Tab-separated table of C-alpha atoms and ligand atoms in Angstrom:
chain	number	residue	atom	x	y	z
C	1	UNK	CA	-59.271	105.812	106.682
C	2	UNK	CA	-55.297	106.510	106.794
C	3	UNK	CA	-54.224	110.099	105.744
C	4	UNK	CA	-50.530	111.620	105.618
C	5	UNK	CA	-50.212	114.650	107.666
C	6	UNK	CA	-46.588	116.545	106.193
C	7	UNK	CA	-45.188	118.421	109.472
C	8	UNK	CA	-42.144	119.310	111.342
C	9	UNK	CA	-43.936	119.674	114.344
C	10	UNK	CA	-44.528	116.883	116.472
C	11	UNK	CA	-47.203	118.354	119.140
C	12	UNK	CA	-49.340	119.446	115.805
C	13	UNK	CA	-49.240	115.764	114.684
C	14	UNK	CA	-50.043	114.482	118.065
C	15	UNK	CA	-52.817	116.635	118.556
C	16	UNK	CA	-54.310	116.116	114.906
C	17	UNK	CA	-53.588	111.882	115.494
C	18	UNK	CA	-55.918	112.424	118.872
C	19	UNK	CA	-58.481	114.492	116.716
C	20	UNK	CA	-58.603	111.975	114.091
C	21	UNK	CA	-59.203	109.107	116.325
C	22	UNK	CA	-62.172	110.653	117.806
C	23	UNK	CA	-63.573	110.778	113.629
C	24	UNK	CA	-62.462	107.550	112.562
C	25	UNK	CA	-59.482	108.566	110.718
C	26	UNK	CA	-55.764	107.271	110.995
C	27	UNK	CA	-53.466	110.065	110.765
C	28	UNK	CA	-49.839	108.966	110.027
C	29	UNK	CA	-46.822	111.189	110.084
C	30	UNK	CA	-44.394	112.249	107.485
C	31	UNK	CA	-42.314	114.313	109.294
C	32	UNK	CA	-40.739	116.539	107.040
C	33	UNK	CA	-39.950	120.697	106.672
C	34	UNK	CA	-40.776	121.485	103.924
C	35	UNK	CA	-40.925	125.836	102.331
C	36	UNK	CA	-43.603	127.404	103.743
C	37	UNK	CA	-44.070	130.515	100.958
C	38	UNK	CA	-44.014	133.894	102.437
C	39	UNK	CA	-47.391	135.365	102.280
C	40	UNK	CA	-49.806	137.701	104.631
C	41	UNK	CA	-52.911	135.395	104.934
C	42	UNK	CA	-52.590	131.763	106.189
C	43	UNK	CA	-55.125	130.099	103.364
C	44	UNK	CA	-53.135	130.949	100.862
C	45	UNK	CA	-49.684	129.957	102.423
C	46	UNK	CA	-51.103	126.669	103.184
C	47	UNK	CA	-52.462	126.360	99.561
C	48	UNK	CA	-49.423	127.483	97.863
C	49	UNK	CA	-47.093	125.391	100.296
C	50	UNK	CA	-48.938	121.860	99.923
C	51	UNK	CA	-49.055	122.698	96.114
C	52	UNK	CA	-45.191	122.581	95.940
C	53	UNK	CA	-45.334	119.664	97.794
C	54	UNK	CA	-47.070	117.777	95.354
C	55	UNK	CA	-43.734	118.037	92.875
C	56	UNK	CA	-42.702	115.673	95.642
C	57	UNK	CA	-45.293	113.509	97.238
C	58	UNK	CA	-47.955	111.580	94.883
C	59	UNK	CA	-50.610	110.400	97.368
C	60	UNK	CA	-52.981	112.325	98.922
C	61	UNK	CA	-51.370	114.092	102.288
C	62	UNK	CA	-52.168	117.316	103.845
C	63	UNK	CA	-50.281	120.116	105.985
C	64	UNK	CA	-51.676	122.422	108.388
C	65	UNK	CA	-50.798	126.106	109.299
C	66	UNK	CA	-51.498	128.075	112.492
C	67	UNK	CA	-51.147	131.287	113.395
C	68	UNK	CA	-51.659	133.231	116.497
C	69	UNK	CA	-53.527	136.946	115.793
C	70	UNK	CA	-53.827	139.224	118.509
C	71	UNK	CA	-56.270	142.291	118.416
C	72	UNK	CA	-54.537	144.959	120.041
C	73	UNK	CA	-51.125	143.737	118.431
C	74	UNK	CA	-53.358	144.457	114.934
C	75	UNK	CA	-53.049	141.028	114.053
C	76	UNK	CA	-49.300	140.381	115.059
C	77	UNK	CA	-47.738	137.717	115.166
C	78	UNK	CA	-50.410	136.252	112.313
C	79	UNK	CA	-48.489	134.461	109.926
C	80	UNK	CA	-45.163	134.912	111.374
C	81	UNK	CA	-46.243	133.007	113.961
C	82	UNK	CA	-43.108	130.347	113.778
C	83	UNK	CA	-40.449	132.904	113.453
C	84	UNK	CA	-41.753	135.092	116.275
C	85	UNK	CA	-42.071	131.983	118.552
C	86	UNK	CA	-38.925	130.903	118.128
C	87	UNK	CA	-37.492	134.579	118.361
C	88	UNK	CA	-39.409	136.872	121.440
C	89	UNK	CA	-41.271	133.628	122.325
C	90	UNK	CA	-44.257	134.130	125.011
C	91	UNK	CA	-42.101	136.320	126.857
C	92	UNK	CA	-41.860	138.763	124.116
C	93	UNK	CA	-45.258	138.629	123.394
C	94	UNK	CA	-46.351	139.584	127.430
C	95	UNK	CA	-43.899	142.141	127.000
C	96	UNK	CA	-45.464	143.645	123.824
C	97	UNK	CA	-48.702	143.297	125.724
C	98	UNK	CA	-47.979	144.731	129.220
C	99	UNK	CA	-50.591	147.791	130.481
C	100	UNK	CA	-52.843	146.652	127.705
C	101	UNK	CA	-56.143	145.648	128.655
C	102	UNK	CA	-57.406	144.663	125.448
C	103	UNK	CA	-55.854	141.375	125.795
C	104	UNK	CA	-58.576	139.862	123.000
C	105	UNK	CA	-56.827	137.059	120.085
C	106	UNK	CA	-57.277	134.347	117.858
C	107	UNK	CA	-56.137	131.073	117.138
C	108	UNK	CA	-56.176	130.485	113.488
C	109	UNK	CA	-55.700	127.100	111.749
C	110	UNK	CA	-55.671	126.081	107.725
C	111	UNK	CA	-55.250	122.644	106.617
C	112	UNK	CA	-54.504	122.401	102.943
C	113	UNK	CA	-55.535	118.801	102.082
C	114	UNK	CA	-53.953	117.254	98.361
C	115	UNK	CA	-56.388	114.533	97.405
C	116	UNK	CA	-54.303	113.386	94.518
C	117	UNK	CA	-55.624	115.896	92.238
C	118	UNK	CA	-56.586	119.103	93.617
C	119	UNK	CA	-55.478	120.640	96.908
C	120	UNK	CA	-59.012	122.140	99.103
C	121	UNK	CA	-58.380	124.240	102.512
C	122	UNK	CA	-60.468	123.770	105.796
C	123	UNK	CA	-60.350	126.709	108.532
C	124	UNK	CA	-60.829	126.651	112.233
C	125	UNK	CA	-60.592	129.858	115.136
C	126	UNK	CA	-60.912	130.143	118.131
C	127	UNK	CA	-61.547	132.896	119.737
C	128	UNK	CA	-59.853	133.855	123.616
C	129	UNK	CA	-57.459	136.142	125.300
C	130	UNK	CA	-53.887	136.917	126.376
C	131	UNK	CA	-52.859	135.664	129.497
C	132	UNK	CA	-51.009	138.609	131.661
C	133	UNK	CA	-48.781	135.651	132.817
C	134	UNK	CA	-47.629	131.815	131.769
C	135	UNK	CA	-49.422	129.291	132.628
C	136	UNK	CA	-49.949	125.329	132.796
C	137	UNK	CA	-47.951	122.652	131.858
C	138	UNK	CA	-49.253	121.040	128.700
C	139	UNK	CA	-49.453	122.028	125.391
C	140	UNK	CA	-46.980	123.843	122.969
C	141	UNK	CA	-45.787	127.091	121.600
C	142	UNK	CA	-48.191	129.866	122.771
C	143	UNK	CA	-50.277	127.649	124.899
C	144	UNK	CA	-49.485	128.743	128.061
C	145	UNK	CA	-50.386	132.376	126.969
C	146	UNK	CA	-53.523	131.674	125.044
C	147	UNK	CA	-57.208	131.858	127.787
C	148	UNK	CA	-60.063	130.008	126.701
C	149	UNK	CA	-62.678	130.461	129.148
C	150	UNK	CA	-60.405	131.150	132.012
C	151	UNK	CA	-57.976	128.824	131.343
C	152	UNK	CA	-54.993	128.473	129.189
C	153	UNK	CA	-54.784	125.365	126.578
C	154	UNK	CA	-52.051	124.838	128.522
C	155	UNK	CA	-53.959	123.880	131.499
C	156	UNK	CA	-56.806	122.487	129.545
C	157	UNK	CA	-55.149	119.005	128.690
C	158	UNK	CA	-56.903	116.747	125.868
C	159	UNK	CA	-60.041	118.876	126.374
C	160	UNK	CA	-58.116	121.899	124.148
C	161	UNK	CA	-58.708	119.151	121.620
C	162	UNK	CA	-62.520	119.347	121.425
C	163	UNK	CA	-62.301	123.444	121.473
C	164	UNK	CA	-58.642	124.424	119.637
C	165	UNK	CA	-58.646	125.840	115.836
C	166	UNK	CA	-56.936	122.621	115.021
C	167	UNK	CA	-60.112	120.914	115.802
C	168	UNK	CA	-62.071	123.204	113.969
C	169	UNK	CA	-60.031	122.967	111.083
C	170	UNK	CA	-59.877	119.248	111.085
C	171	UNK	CA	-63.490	118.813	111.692
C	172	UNK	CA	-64.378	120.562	108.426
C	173	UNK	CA	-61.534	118.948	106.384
C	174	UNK	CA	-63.133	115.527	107.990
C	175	UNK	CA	-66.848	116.090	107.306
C	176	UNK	CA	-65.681	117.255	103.560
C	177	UNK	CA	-64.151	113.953	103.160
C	178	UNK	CA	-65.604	111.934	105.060
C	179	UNK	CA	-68.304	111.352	101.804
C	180	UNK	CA	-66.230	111.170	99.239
P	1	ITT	P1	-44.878	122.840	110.380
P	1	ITT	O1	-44.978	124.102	109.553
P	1	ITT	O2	-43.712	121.959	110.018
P	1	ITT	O3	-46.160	122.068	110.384
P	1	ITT	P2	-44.594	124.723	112.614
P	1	ITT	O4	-44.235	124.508	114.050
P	1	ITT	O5	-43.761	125.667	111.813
P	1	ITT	O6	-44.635	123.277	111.916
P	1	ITT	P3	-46.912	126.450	112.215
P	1	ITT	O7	-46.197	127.288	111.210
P	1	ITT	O8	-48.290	126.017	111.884
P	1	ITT	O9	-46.097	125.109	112.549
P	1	ITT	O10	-46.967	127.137	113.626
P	1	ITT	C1	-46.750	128.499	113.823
P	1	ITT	C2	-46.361	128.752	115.249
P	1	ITT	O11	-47.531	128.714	116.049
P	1	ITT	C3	-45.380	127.757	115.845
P	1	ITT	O12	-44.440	128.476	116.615
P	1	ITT	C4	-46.221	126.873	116.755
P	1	ITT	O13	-45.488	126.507	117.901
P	1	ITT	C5	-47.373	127.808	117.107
P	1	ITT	N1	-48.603	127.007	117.234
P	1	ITT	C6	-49.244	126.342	116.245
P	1	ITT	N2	-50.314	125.693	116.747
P	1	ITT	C7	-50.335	125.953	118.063
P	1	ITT	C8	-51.167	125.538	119.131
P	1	ITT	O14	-52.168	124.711	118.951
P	1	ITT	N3	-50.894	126.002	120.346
P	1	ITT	C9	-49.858	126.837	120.575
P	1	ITT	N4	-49.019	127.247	119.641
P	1	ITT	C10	-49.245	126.814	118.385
């Protein structure tokens, strides 16, 4: 089955096209940026942003939205996770974090999915820590800050595929439609 994916971002679509192969799905790209609504919890940014998409695109598509939330940081940079990035960047971020040891955070990722009628969100974490230093090559955006079991998903290669919220995310949104 083909579906749209809306983004800006092409390391998000190349992950999710990867992710989709592995269910069966063709994910094409529509790269686009599109208003993102302001808002303090990702589900309902994702929700509200696809619906004001639909005033534009007729078929079914869907978007995705990740944030990065770290504990000790109370949840900072959550869903100003784009702005920060491009702003303090990882560097900022070890900054804000240096003589912590509560380096504990999540990955968080909603994909609001508009199947021509209705648009449904699917969630994915996952859970890992704040590196005290950059590292690895791969990957995007906070990768090389963001430990999963040791490493960082920027040393994990296509295996942060099989573990990353996108995954997670995706492989709800899949098994939801994967039925219908
Ligand atoms: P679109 O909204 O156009 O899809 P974006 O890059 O703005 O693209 P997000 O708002 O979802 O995407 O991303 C928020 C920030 O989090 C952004 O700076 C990304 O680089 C970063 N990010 C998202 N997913 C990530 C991942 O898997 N690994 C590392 N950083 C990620």
């Amino acid at each position: 089955m083909r579906i749209l994916f809306i983004t800006s971002n092409k390391d998000k679509f190349e992950e999710a096209r990867s992710i989709g192969k592995r269910f069966g799905f063709d994910i094409e790209w529509l790269k686009k940026e599109y208003e993102e609504v302001q808002g303090n919890d990702l589900e309902e940014i994702a929700k509200k942003s696809a619906e004001l998409l639909t005033s534009q695109i007729k078929e079914p598509f869907f978007i995705e939205d990740s944030g990065l939330f770290v504990d000790a940081l109370k949840g900072f940079p959550g869903p100003y996770s784009s702005y920060v990035f491009k702003t303090i960047g990882n560097d900022g971020i070890l900054k804000l974090m240096r003589g912590l040891d509560n380096r504990k955070a999540k990955f968080v990722a909603v994909v609001a999915y508009f199947d021509g009628k209705d648009v449904k969100t699917f969630k994915g974490e996952v859970s890992g820590e704040i590196s005290r230093e950059k590292r690895g090559k791969g990957g995007f955006g906070y990768d090389p800050i963001f430990e999963y079991e040791g490493r960082t998903f920027a040393e994990m290669g296509e295996e942060k595929n099989e573990v990353s919220h996108r995954r997670r995310a995706m492989e709800n949104f899949f098994s939801s439609i994967q039925g219908s």
